[in-house]
PDB file of C-alpha atoms in Angstrom:
ATOM      1  CA  MET X 163     -25.712 -42.089 -58.614  1.00 50.00           C
ATOM      2  CA  ALA X 164     -25.044 -38.699 -60.586  1.00 45.00           C
ATOM      3  CA  PRO X 165     -23.288 -39.323 -63.949  1.00 43.00           C
ATOM      4  CA  THR X 166     -19.463 -38.907 -63.753  1.00 42.00           C
ATOM      5  CA  ILE X 167     -18.243 -35.723 -65.382  1.00 45.00           C
ATOM      6  CA  THR X 168     -14.806 -35.288 -66.678  1.00 50.00           C
ATOM      7  CA  GLN X 169     -11.840 -37.514 -66.855  1.00 62.00           C
ATOM      8  CA  PRO X 170     -13.906 -40.803 -65.678  1.00 61.00           C
ATOM      9  CA  HIS X 171     -10.871 -42.676 -64.345  1.00 68.00           C
ATOM     10  CA  LEU X 172     -10.504 -40.025 -61.591  1.00 78.00           C
ATOM     11  CA  SER X 173     -14.153 -39.258 -60.788  1.00 85.00           C
ATOM     12  CA  ASN X 174     -16.879 -41.221 -59.234  1.00 87.00           C
ATOM     13  CA  ALA X 175     -20.778 -41.458 -59.827  1.00 86.00           C
ATOM     14  CA  LEU X 176     -21.846 -39.625 -57.018  1.00 88.00           C
ATOM     15  CA  ALA X 177     -25.025 -39.577 -54.824  1.00 87.00           C
ATOM     16  CA  THR X 178     -27.829 -37.517 -56.561  1.00 89.00           C
ATOM     17  CA  ALA X 179     -29.496 -34.722 -54.228  1.00 91.00           C
ATOM     18  CA  ALA X 180     -32.623 -36.686 -54.147  1.00 90.00           C
ATOM     19  CA  GLN X 181     -31.109 -40.109 -52.820  1.00 90.00           C
ATOM     20  CA  LEU X 182     -29.538 -37.645 -49.792  1.00 90.00           C
ATOM     21  CA  SER X 183     -32.420 -36.035 -49.048  1.00 90.00           C
ATOM     22  CA  SER X 184     -35.102 -38.791 -49.721  1.00 91.00           C
ATOM     23  CA  PRO X 185     -35.205 -41.834 -46.723  1.00 92.00           C
ATOM     24  CA  SER X 186     -33.215 -44.387 -47.607  1.00 92.00           C
ATOM     25  CA  GLY X 187     -34.709 -48.199 -48.162  1.00 94.00           C
ATOM     26  CA  SER X 188     -33.646 -48.964 -44.535  1.00 94.00           C
ATOM     27  CA  GLN X 189     -35.794 -45.653 -43.009  1.00 93.00           C
ATOM     28  CA  LEU X 190     -38.914 -46.734 -45.155  1.00 93.00           C
ATOM     29  CA  ASP X 191     -38.384 -50.163 -43.479  1.00 92.00           C
ATOM     30  CA  GLY X 192     -38.704 -48.380 -40.192  1.00 92.00           C
ATOM     31  CA  VAL X 193     -35.052 -48.831 -39.242  1.00 93.00           C
ATOM     32  CA  PRO X 194     -33.911 -45.337 -37.294  1.00 94.00           C
ATOM     33  CA  SER X 195     -31.396 -43.421 -39.037  1.00 93.00           C
ATOM     34  CA  GLU X 196     -28.777 -43.664 -36.120  1.00 94.00           C
ATOM     35  CA  LEU X 197     -28.896 -47.415 -36.135  1.00 95.00           C
ATOM     36  CA  GLU X 198     -28.598 -47.150 -39.854  1.00 95.00           C
ATOM     37  CA  THR X 199     -25.652 -45.505 -39.176  1.00 95.00           C
ATOM     38  CA  SER X 200     -24.016 -47.613 -36.716  1.00 95.00           C
ATOM     39  CA  VAL X 201     -24.616 -50.504 -38.926  1.00 96.00           C
ATOM     40  CA  ARG X 202     -22.955 -48.805 -42.102  1.00 96.00           C
ATOM     41  CA  TYR X 203     -19.971 -48.077 -39.779  1.00 96.00           C
ATOM     42  CA  ALA X 204     -19.611 -51.212 -38.216  1.00 95.00           C
ATOM     43  CA  GLY X 205     -19.965 -53.123 -41.500  1.00 96.00           C
ATOM     44  CA  ALA X 206     -17.572 -50.884 -43.201  1.00 96.00           C
ATOM     45  CA  ARG X 207     -14.967 -51.768 -40.252  1.00 95.00           C
ATOM     46  CA  LEU X 208     -15.905 -55.590 -41.026  1.00 96.00           C
ATOM     47  CA  THR X 209     -14.908 -54.944 -44.524  1.00 97.00           C
ATOM     48  CA  GLN X 210     -11.544 -53.205 -43.608  1.00 96.00           C
ATOM     49  CA  ASN X 211     -10.912 -56.115 -41.220  1.00 94.00           C
ATOM     50  CA  ALA X 212     -11.905 -59.098 -43.902  1.00 95.00           C
ATOM     51  CA  GLY X 213      -9.829 -57.199 -46.424  1.00 95.00           C
ATOM     52  CA  ILE X 214      -6.586 -57.177 -44.235  1.00 94.00           C
ATOM     53  CA  LEU X 215      -7.211 -61.080 -43.572  1.00 93.00           C
ATOM     54  CA  LEU X 216      -7.513 -62.121 -46.818  1.00 94.00           C
ATOM     55  CA  ARG X 217      -4.216 -60.045 -47.444  1.00 94.00           C
ATOM     56  CA  LEU X 218      -5.962 -57.831 -50.077  1.00 96.00           C
ATOM     57  CA  PRO X 219      -4.313 -54.431 -51.259  1.00 95.00           C
ATOM     58  CA  GLN X 220      -5.857 -51.343 -49.619  1.00 94.00           C
ATOM     59  CA  ASP X 221      -7.206 -50.003 -52.848  1.00 94.00           C
ATOM     60  CA  ILE X 222      -9.129 -53.141 -53.284  1.00 96.00           C
ATOM     61  CA  ILE X 223     -10.615 -52.896 -49.766  1.00 97.00           C
ATOM     62  CA  ALA X 224     -11.345 -48.954 -50.398  1.00 97.00           C
ATOM     63  CA  ARG X 225     -13.110 -49.989 -53.265  1.00 97.00           C
ATOM     64  CA  ALA X 226     -15.432 -52.317 -51.588  1.00 97.00           C
ATOM     65  CA  ILE X 227     -16.211 -50.099 -48.432  1.00 97.00           C
ATOM     66  CA  VAL X 228     -17.471 -47.484 -51.053  1.00 97.00           C
ATOM     67  CA  ILE X 229     -20.102 -50.348 -52.921  1.00 97.00           C
ATOM     68  CA  PHE X 230     -20.822 -51.644 -49.457  1.00 97.00           C
ATOM     69  CA  THR X 231     -21.662 -47.918 -48.765  1.00 96.00           C
ATOM     70  CA  ARG X 232     -23.370 -47.201 -52.333  1.00 95.00           C
ATOM     71  CA  PHE X 233     -25.776 -50.099 -51.526  1.00 96.00           C
ATOM     72  CA  TRP X 234     -27.902 -48.611 -48.814  1.00 96.00           C
ATOM     73  CA  VAL X 235     -27.889 -44.982 -50.065  1.00 94.00           C
ATOM     74  CA  GLY X 236     -31.311 -43.823 -51.089  1.00 91.00           C
ATOM     75  CA  PRO X 237     -34.586 -45.270 -51.343  1.00 93.00           C
ATOM     76  CA  GLU X 238     -34.028 -47.732 -53.934  1.00 92.00           C
ATOM     77  CA  GLY X 239     -31.307 -48.840 -51.967  1.00 92.00           C
ATOM     78  CA  GLY X 240     -31.302 -52.238 -49.690  1.00 94.00           C
ATOM     79  CA  SER X 241     -32.842 -52.103 -46.683  1.00 94.00           C
ATOM     80  CA  MET X 242     -31.390 -53.500 -43.766  1.00 95.00           C
ATOM     81  CA  ARG X 243     -34.430 -55.539 -42.619  1.00 93.00           C
ATOM     82  CA  HIS X 244     -33.784 -57.221 -46.004  1.00 95.00           C
ATOM     83  CA  HIS X 245     -30.275 -57.976 -46.150  1.00 95.00           C
ATOM     84  CA  ASP X 246     -27.728 -58.948 -43.843  1.00 94.00           C
ATOM     85  CA  ALA X 247     -24.998 -56.252 -43.342  1.00 96.00           C
ATOM     86  CA  GLU X 248     -22.539 -58.843 -42.869  1.00 96.00           C
ATOM     87  CA  LEU X 249     -23.364 -60.263 -46.311  1.00 96.00           C
ATOM     88  CA  VAL X 250     -23.358 -57.539 -48.136  1.00 97.00           C
ATOM     89  CA  SER X 251     -20.226 -56.393 -46.580  1.00 97.00           C
ATOM     90  CA  ALA X 252     -18.873 -59.737 -47.837  1.00 97.00           C
ATOM     91  CA  ALA X 253     -20.268 -59.811 -51.006  1.00 97.00           C
ATOM     92  CA  SER X 254     -18.859 -56.065 -51.724  1.00 97.00           C
ATOM     93  CA  LEU X 255     -15.587 -57.363 -51.075  1.00 97.00           C
ATOM     94  CA  TYR X 256     -15.977 -60.653 -53.096  1.00 97.00           C
ATOM     95  CA  LEU X 257     -16.903 -58.638 -56.015  1.00 97.00           C
ATOM     96  CA  THR X 258     -14.347 -56.197 -55.911  1.00 96.00           C
ATOM     97  CA  ALA X 259     -11.670 -58.600 -55.649  1.00 96.00           C
ATOM     98  CA  LYS X 260     -13.113 -60.859 -58.492  1.00 93.00           C
ATOM     99  CA  LEU X 261     -12.910 -57.475 -60.932  1.00 91.00           C
ATOM    100  CA  SER X 262      -9.081 -57.448 -59.614  1.00 91.00           C
ATOM    101  CA  SER X 263      -5.910 -58.866 -60.060  1.00 92.00           C
ATOM    102  CA  HIS X 264      -6.692 -60.527 -56.421  1.00 93.00           C
ATOM    103  CA  PRO X 265      -9.598 -62.751 -56.948  1.00 94.00           C
ATOM    104  CA  GLN X 266     -10.934 -64.835 -53.707  1.00 94.00           C
ATOM    105  CA  THR X 267     -12.948 -67.984 -53.683  1.00 94.00           C
ATOM    106  CA  PRO X 268     -16.501 -68.052 -51.978  1.00 94.00           C
ATOM    107  CA  ARG X 269     -14.951 -70.171 -49.403  1.00 93.00           C
ATOM    108  CA  ASN X 270     -12.112 -67.883 -48.296  1.00 93.00           C
ATOM    109  CA  VAL X 271     -14.215 -64.881 -47.775  1.00 95.00           C
ATOM    110  CA  LEU X 272     -17.089 -67.146 -45.941  1.00 94.00           C
ATOM    111  CA  ASN X 273     -14.359 -68.645 -43.755  1.00 92.00           C
ATOM    112  CA  VAL X 274     -12.775 -65.182 -42.601  1.00 93.00           C
ATOM    113  CA  TYR X 275     -16.236 -63.157 -42.075  1.00 93.00           C
ATOM    114  CA  ALA X 276     -16.980 -66.679 -39.845  1.00 90.00           C
ATOM    115  CA  PHE X 277     -13.789 -66.064 -37.998  1.00 89.00           C
ATOM    116  CA  LEU X 278     -14.577 -62.077 -37.395  1.00 91.00           C
ATOM    117  CA  ILE X 279     -18.144 -62.536 -36.554  1.00 89.00           C
ATOM    118  CA  ALA X 280     -17.113 -65.349 -34.283  1.00 84.00           C
ATOM    119  CA  GLN X 281     -14.478 -62.838 -32.992  1.00 82.00           C
ATOM    120  CA  LEU X 282     -16.763 -60.188 -32.338  1.00 81.00           C
ATOM    121  CA  HIS X 283     -19.039 -62.539 -30.186  1.00 71.00           C
ATOM    122  CA  SER X 284     -16.271 -63.881 -28.077  1.00 64.00           C
ATOM    123  CA  ALA X 285     -15.723 -60.835 -26.733  1.00 58.00           C
ATOM    124  CA  ASN X 286     -18.619 -60.981 -24.673  1.00 56.00           C
ATOM    125  CA  THR X 287     -19.206 -64.805 -24.474  1.00 54.00           C
ATOM    126  CA  PRO X 288     -17.297 -67.828 -25.051  1.00 52.00           C
ATOM    127  CA  LEU X 289     -16.952 -69.504 -28.708  1.00 48.00           C
ATOM    128  CA  PRO X 290     -19.416 -72.180 -28.314  1.00 48.00           C
ATOM    129  CA  GLY X 291     -16.735 -74.531 -30.496  1.00 50.00           C
ATOM    130  CA  PRO X 292     -14.126 -74.185 -32.846  1.00 46.00           C
ATOM    131  CA  GLU X 293     -16.764 -74.940 -36.021  1.00 51.00           C
ATOM    132  CA  SER X 294     -18.378 -71.287 -35.020  1.00 55.00           C
ATOM    133  CA  ALA X 295     -15.120 -69.935 -36.026  1.00 63.00           C
ATOM    134  CA  TYR X 296     -15.180 -71.251 -40.195  1.00 72.00           C
ATOM    135  CA  VAL X 297     -17.915 -72.221 -42.019  1.00 79.00           C
ATOM    136  CA  SER X 298     -18.708 -76.124 -41.785  1.00 77.00           C
ATOM    137  CA  GLU X 299     -18.964 -78.154 -45.246  1.00 80.00           C
ATOM    138  CA  GLY X 300     -22.624 -78.576 -44.227  1.00 81.00           C
ATOM    139  CA  SER X 301     -23.603 -74.962 -44.557  1.00 87.00           C
ATOM    140  CA  TYR X 302     -21.243 -74.226 -46.882  1.00 89.00           C
ATOM    141  CA  PHE X 303     -22.904 -74.467 -50.174  1.00 91.00           C
ATOM    142  CA  THR X 304     -26.022 -72.553 -48.385  1.00 92.00           C
ATOM    143  CA  ARG X 305     -23.570 -69.412 -47.265  1.00 92.00           C
ATOM    144  CA  ARG X 306     -22.220 -69.459 -50.788  1.00 93.00           C
ATOM    145  CA  ALA X 307     -25.350 -69.550 -52.440  1.00 95.00           C
ATOM    146  CA  GLU X 308     -26.202 -66.515 -50.175  1.00 95.00           C
ATOM    147  CA  LEU X 309     -23.252 -64.804 -50.923  1.00 96.00           C
ATOM    148  CA  LEU X 310     -23.768 -64.805 -54.821  1.00 96.00           C
ATOM    149  CA  LYS X 311     -27.565 -63.650 -54.298  1.00 96.00           C
ATOM    150  CA  THR X 312     -26.297 -60.750 -52.170  1.00 96.00           C
ATOM    151  CA  GLU X 313     -23.609 -59.982 -55.210  1.00 97.00           C
ATOM    152  CA  THR X 314     -26.590 -59.976 -57.790  1.00 96.00           C
ATOM    153  CA  ALA X 315     -28.405 -57.801 -55.219  1.00 96.00           C
ATOM    154  CA  ILE X 316     -25.686 -55.276 -55.210  1.00 97.00           C
ATOM    155  CA  LEU X 317     -25.039 -55.049 -58.659  1.00 96.00           C
ATOM    156  CA  ARG X 318     -29.021 -54.524 -59.411  1.00 95.00           C
ATOM    157  CA  VAL X 319     -29.068 -51.603 -56.801  1.00 94.00           C
ATOM    158  CA  LEU X 320     -25.598 -50.249 -58.280  1.00 93.00           C
ATOM    159  CA  GLY X 321     -26.853 -50.516 -61.893  1.00 92.00           C
ATOM    160  CA  LEU X 322     -24.213 -52.847 -62.529  1.00 92.00           C
ATOM    161  CA  ASP X 323     -21.608 -49.724 -62.325  1.00 90.00           C
ATOM    162  CA  THR X 324     -19.034 -50.945 -60.315  1.00 92.00           C
ATOM    163  CA  HIS X 325     -16.259 -48.358 -60.986  1.00 93.00           C
ATOM    164  CA  VAL X 326     -14.638 -46.467 -57.915  1.00 93.00           C
ATOM    165  CA  ALA X 327     -12.017 -43.867 -58.520  1.00 93.00           C
ATOM    166  CA  LEU X 328      -9.863 -43.602 -55.005  1.00 95.00           C
ATOM    167  CA  PRO X 329      -7.876 -40.329 -54.075  1.00 95.00           C
ATOM    168  CA  TYR X 330      -4.647 -42.280 -52.971  1.00 94.00           C
ATOM    169  CA  ALA X 331      -2.623 -41.756 -55.940  1.00 93.00           C
ATOM    170  CA  LEU X 332      -3.861 -38.301 -56.667  1.00 94.00           C
ATOM    171  CA  ALA X 333      -2.674 -37.008 -52.970  1.00 94.00           C
ATOM    172  CA  VAL X 334       1.201 -38.343 -53.596  1.00 93.00           C
ATOM    173  CA  ASN X 335       0.617 -36.439 -57.433  1.00 94.00           C
ATOM    174  CA  TYR X 336      -0.479 -33.551 -55.193  1.00 93.00           C
ATOM    175  CA  LEU X 337       2.140 -33.467 -52.395  1.00 92.00           C
ATOM    176  CA  GLN X 338       4.760 -33.578 -54.893  1.00 91.00           C
ATOM    177  CA  ALA X 339       3.678 -30.862 -56.748  1.00 91.00           C
ATOM    178  CA  LEU X 340       3.786 -28.787 -53.435  1.00 89.00           C
ATOM    179  CA  ASP X 341       6.918 -29.844 -52.703  1.00 84.00           C
ATOM    180  CA  VAL X 342       5.973 -31.274 -49.294  1.00 86.00           C
ATOM    181  CA  PHE X 343       8.505 -34.218 -49.530  1.00 79.00           C
ATOM    182  CA  ASP X 344      11.620 -31.761 -50.383  1.00 75.00           C
ATOM    183  CA  ALA X 345      10.384 -29.400 -47.613  1.00 60.00           C
ATOM    184  CA  GLY X 346      10.552 -32.340 -45.131  1.00 50.00           C
ATOM    185  CA  ALA X 347      13.849 -33.325 -46.485  1.00 45.00           C
ATOM    186  CA  ALA X 348      15.329 -29.849 -46.204  1.00 44.00           C
ATOM    187  CA  GLY X 349      14.334 -29.876 -42.608  1.00 44.00           C
ATOM    188  CA  ALA X 350      12.109 -26.814 -43.429  1.00 46.00           C
ATOM    189  CA  GLY X 351       9.284 -25.878 -40.969  1.00 49.00           C
ATOM    190  CA  ALA X 352       8.504 -28.682 -38.686  1.00 52.00           C
ATOM    191  CA  GLY X 353      11.866 -30.516 -39.434  1.00 54.00           C
ATOM    192  CA  ALA X 354      13.581 -33.346 -41.510  1.00 52.00           C
ATOM    193  CA  GLY X 355      11.140 -36.289 -42.556  1.00 73.00           C
ATOM    194  CA  ALA X 356       8.040 -33.848 -41.863  1.00 79.00           C
ATOM    195  CA  GLY X 357       7.034 -34.805 -45.476  1.00 77.00           C
ATOM    196  CA  GLN X 358       6.695 -38.356 -44.797  1.00 86.00           C
ATOM    197  CA  ASP X 359       4.772 -37.669 -41.530  1.00 89.00           C
ATOM    198  CA  VAL X 360       2.697 -35.698 -43.719  1.00 91.00           C
ATOM    199  CA  ALA X 361       2.001 -38.161 -46.517  1.00 92.00           C
ATOM    200  CA  ARG X 362       0.835 -41.203 -43.766  1.00 93.00           C
ATOM    201  CA  ARG X 363      -1.358 -38.696 -42.088  1.00 95.00           C
ATOM    202  CA  VAL X 364      -2.909 -37.955 -45.680  1.00 95.00           C
ATOM    203  CA  PHE X 365      -3.202 -42.028 -46.286  1.00 95.00           C
ATOM    204  CA  ALA X 366      -4.768 -42.058 -42.675  1.00 96.00           C
ATOM    205  CA  HIS X 367      -7.371 -39.387 -42.812  1.00 96.00           C
ATOM    206  CA  LEU X 368      -8.246 -40.991 -46.316  1.00 96.00           C
ATOM    207  CA  THR X 369      -8.873 -44.029 -45.179  1.00 96.00           C
ATOM    208  CA  ALA X 370     -10.726 -43.120 -42.347  1.00 96.00           C
ATOM    209  CA  ALA X 371     -12.894 -41.017 -44.427  1.00 96.00           C
ATOM    210  CA  LEU X 372     -14.520 -44.427 -45.722  1.00 96.00           C
ATOM    211  CA  LEU X 373     -16.271 -44.895 -42.649  1.00 96.00           C
ATOM    212  CA  SER X 374     -17.665 -41.336 -42.542  1.00 95.00           C
ATOM    213  CA  PRO X 375     -21.167 -40.970 -41.487  1.00 94.00           C
ATOM    214  CA  GLN X 376     -21.215 -37.929 -44.182  1.00 93.00           C
ATOM    215  CA  LEU X 377     -20.501 -40.375 -46.795  1.00 94.00           C
ATOM    216  CA  LEU X 378     -17.981 -38.258 -48.208  1.00 96.00           C
ATOM    217  CA  TYR X 379     -16.836 -40.728 -51.011  1.00 96.00           C
ATOM    218  CA  LEU X 380     -20.240 -40.722 -52.220  1.00 95.00           C
ATOM    219  CA  THR X 381     -20.676 -37.105 -51.992  1.00 94.00           C
ATOM    220  CA  HIS X 382     -17.362 -35.536 -53.159  1.00 95.00           C
ATOM    221  CA  GLN X 383     -14.977 -36.440 -56.249  1.00 95.00           C
ATOM    222  CA  PRO X 384     -11.260 -37.916 -55.200  1.00 95.00           C
ATOM    223  CA  PRO X 385      -9.409 -34.730 -55.821  1.00 95.00           C
ATOM    224  CA  ALA X 386     -11.266 -32.781 -53.233  1.00 96.00           C
ATOM    225  CA  LEU X 387     -10.741 -35.727 -50.725  1.00 97.00           C
ATOM    226  CA  ALA X 388      -7.173 -36.110 -51.738  1.00 96.00           C
ATOM    227  CA  THR X 389      -6.723 -31.782 -51.271  1.00 96.00           C
ATOM    228  CA  ALA X 390      -8.865 -31.790 -47.907  1.00 96.00           C
ATOM    229  CA  ALA X 391      -6.708 -34.776 -46.454  1.00 96.00           C
ATOM    230  CA  ILE X 392      -3.276 -32.438 -47.485  1.00 95.00           C
ATOM    231  CA  TYR X 393      -4.549 -29.554 -45.626  1.00 94.00           C
ATOM    232  CA  LEU X 394      -5.649 -31.206 -42.429  1.00 95.00           C
ATOM    233  CA  ALA X 395      -2.505 -33.329 -42.332  1.00 94.00           C
ATOM    234  CA  ALA X 396      -0.087 -30.704 -42.866  1.00 91.00           C
ATOM    235  CA  ARG X 397      -1.922 -28.730 -40.170  1.00 91.00           C
ATOM    236  CA  GLU X 398      -1.218 -31.484 -37.762  1.00 90.00           C
ATOM    237  CA  VAL X 399       2.167 -32.079 -38.805  1.00 88.00           C
ATOM    238  CA  GLY X 400       2.979 -28.021 -38.784  1.00 85.00           C
ATOM    239  CA  VAL X 401       4.238 -28.152 -42.634  1.00 86.00           C
ATOM    240  CA  ALA X 402       3.604 -25.005 -44.106  1.00 85.00           C
ATOM    241  CA  LEU X 403       1.766 -25.024 -47.538  1.00 88.00           C
ATOM    242  CA  PRO X 404       1.958 -22.129 -50.041  1.00 87.00           C
ATOM    243  CA  ALA X 405       0.391 -18.899 -48.661  1.00 85.00           C
ATOM    244  CA  GLU X 406      -1.935 -18.628 -51.918  1.00 88.00           C
ATOM    245  CA  GLU X 407      -5.212 -20.695 -52.290  1.00 92.00           C
ATOM    246  CA  TRP X 408      -3.410 -23.572 -53.985  1.00 92.00           C
ATOM    247  CA  TRP X 409      -6.377 -25.814 -53.696  1.00 93.00           C
ATOM    248  CA  ILE X 410      -7.672 -24.085 -56.561  1.00 92.00           C
ATOM    249  CA  VAL X 411      -5.384 -25.258 -58.672  1.00 92.00           C
ATOM    250  CA  PHE X 412      -6.398 -28.670 -58.240  1.00 92.00           C
ATOM    251  CA  ASP X 413     -10.100 -27.297 -58.829  1.00 91.00           C
ATOM    252  CA  VAL X 414     -11.542 -27.478 -55.316  1.00 93.00           C
ATOM    253  CA  GLU X 415     -13.274 -24.535 -54.038  1.00 94.00           C
ATOM    254  CA  ARG X 416     -12.723 -23.075 -50.652  1.00 94.00           C
ATOM    255  CA  GLU X 417     -16.365 -24.180 -49.081  1.00 95.00           C
ATOM    256  CA  GLU X 418     -15.810 -27.391 -49.932  1.00 95.00           C
ATOM    257  CA  LEU X 419     -12.599 -27.954 -48.662  1.00 95.00           C
ATOM    258  CA  GLY X 420     -13.469 -26.530 -45.411  1.00 95.00           C
ATOM    259  CA  PHE X 421     -16.447 -28.752 -45.268  1.00 96.00           C
ATOM    260  CA  LEU X 422     -14.321 -31.867 -45.939  1.00 96.00           C
ATOM    261  CA  VAL X 423     -11.613 -30.664 -43.364  1.00 96.00           C
ATOM    262  CA  VAL X 424     -14.260 -30.566 -40.486  1.00 96.00           C
ATOM    263  CA  ALA X 425     -15.452 -33.840 -41.610  1.00 96.00           C
ATOM    264  CA  MET X 426     -12.510 -35.695 -41.479  1.00 95.00           C
ATOM    265  CA  GLY X 427     -11.077 -34.092 -38.299  1.00 94.00           C
ATOM    266  CA  SER X 428     -14.334 -35.365 -37.003  1.00 94.00           C
ATOM    267  CA  MET X 429     -13.698 -38.844 -37.399  1.00 94.00           C
ATOM    268  CA  ALA X 430     -12.161 -39.665 -34.173  1.00 93.00           C
ATOM    269  CA  GLY X 431     -14.970 -38.287 -32.273  1.00 95.00           C
ATOM    270  CA  PHE X 432     -17.293 -39.957 -33.993  1.00 94.00           C
ATOM    271  CA  ALA X 433     -15.690 -43.171 -33.622  1.00 94.00           C
ATOM    272  CA  GLU X 434     -15.647 -42.787 -29.873  1.00 94.00           C
ATOM    273  CA  ARG X 435     -19.544 -41.919 -29.663  1.00 94.00           C
ATOM    274  CA  GLU X 436     -20.069 -45.594 -31.268  1.00 93.00           C
ATOM    275  CA  ARG X 437     -17.848 -47.331 -29.415  1.00 92.00           C
ATOM    276  CA  GLU X 438     -19.781 -45.805 -26.466  1.00 91.00           C
ATOM    277  CA  ARG X 439     -23.030 -46.556 -27.793  1.00 91.00           C
ATOM    278  CA  TRP X 440     -22.577 -49.980 -28.419  1.00 89.00           C
ATOM    279  CA  MET X 441     -20.004 -50.541 -25.275  1.00 85.00           C
ATOM    280  CA  ASP X 442     -22.582 -53.104 -23.790  1.00 77.00           C
ATOM    281  CA  GLY X 443     -23.458 -54.847 -26.735  1.00 82.00           C
ATOM    282  CA  LEU X 444     -23.019 -55.429 -30.574  1.00 88.00           C
ATOM    283  CA  VAL X 445     -24.279 -53.339 -33.475  1.00 91.00           C
ATOM    284  CA  PRO X 446     -26.365 -55.751 -35.486  1.00 91.00           C
ATOM    285  CA  LEU X 447     -25.082 -57.049 -39.031  1.00 92.00           C
ATOM    286  CA  ARG X 448     -27.704 -59.152 -39.659  1.00 93.00           C
ATOM    287  CA  VAL X 449     -31.670 -58.914 -40.276  1.00 91.00           C
ATOM    288  CA  GLY X 450     -32.686 -60.439 -37.274  1.00 92.00           C
ATOM    289  CA  GLY X 451     -30.342 -58.373 -34.842  1.00 92.00           C
ATOM    290  CA  VAL X 452     -31.738 -55.260 -36.404  1.00 92.00           C
ATOM    291  CA  GLU X 453     -35.434 -56.034 -36.028  1.00 93.00           C
ATOM    292  CA  ARG X 454     -34.810 -57.237 -32.255  1.00 92.00           C
ATOM    293  CA  VAL X 455     -33.177 -53.467 -31.788  1.00 91.00           C
ATOM    294  CA  VAL X 456     -35.991 -51.415 -33.878  1.00 90.00           C
ATOM    295  CA  ASP X 457     -38.591 -53.695 -32.180  1.00 86.00           C
ATOM    296  CA  GLY X 458     -37.179 -52.744 -28.824  1.00 80.00           C
ATOM    297  CA  GLY X 459     -36.185 -56.241 -27.937  1.00 55.00           C
TER     298      GLY X 459
END
């Protein structure tokens, strides 16, 4: 990851040009880029769902998804032929929660993931038994050791750098600076309450961007992400923003803003394509499943 620049609490270590232009660890092991994208997307969604079931705040879940995504980037990143995406997701969430005020026990994390994986499989075939929806006492210590081993692998790949700055709070500050809430309350433009609608859409776009195939949280700093989400949300709701190039105040260039707006706006189409692609099967989240897909099985 590239070093952070100014205000480290508001910036992230971004992926370097060399990491983005070189084959990832998975691709070096023969995993097609399309399959890698699908596994990353499914793993990020799994992380989101697990965080919700664990009743973790969204900021912790978002940081876990960023760490999960970072793990696969570049030739030095993890390979999907050596690491279960399911376990990397669980370890990312366990690690992020452990560093917060909402730590989770390994047993809680493993039980939630066992339940979610069982739910995924039950969409196509009935559950073989209730024991498949939780980690039994006999297998718990094995799974716990695998979880902790994967956590160590994540820390090694990330160089112990688990810092993740998020754009949510910045987005609220920017909305206030742009008087979006006041405009909505006054009934200007799109009508009363429009400011709140913009804020909800901003948060929705920022959360969806965590799943982006363009790795937006690994290639752009939080101020740019917040600015693009505001621009897109205001346009969708119909709230007028200043006629001047207001994004420059937040240190965002027009070209970067345009790219991010297009990328965020394309997330719905990407999600639909992924749904159609895997309509007849499950995205492989374990090494064995990835190998079967790669080998044509």
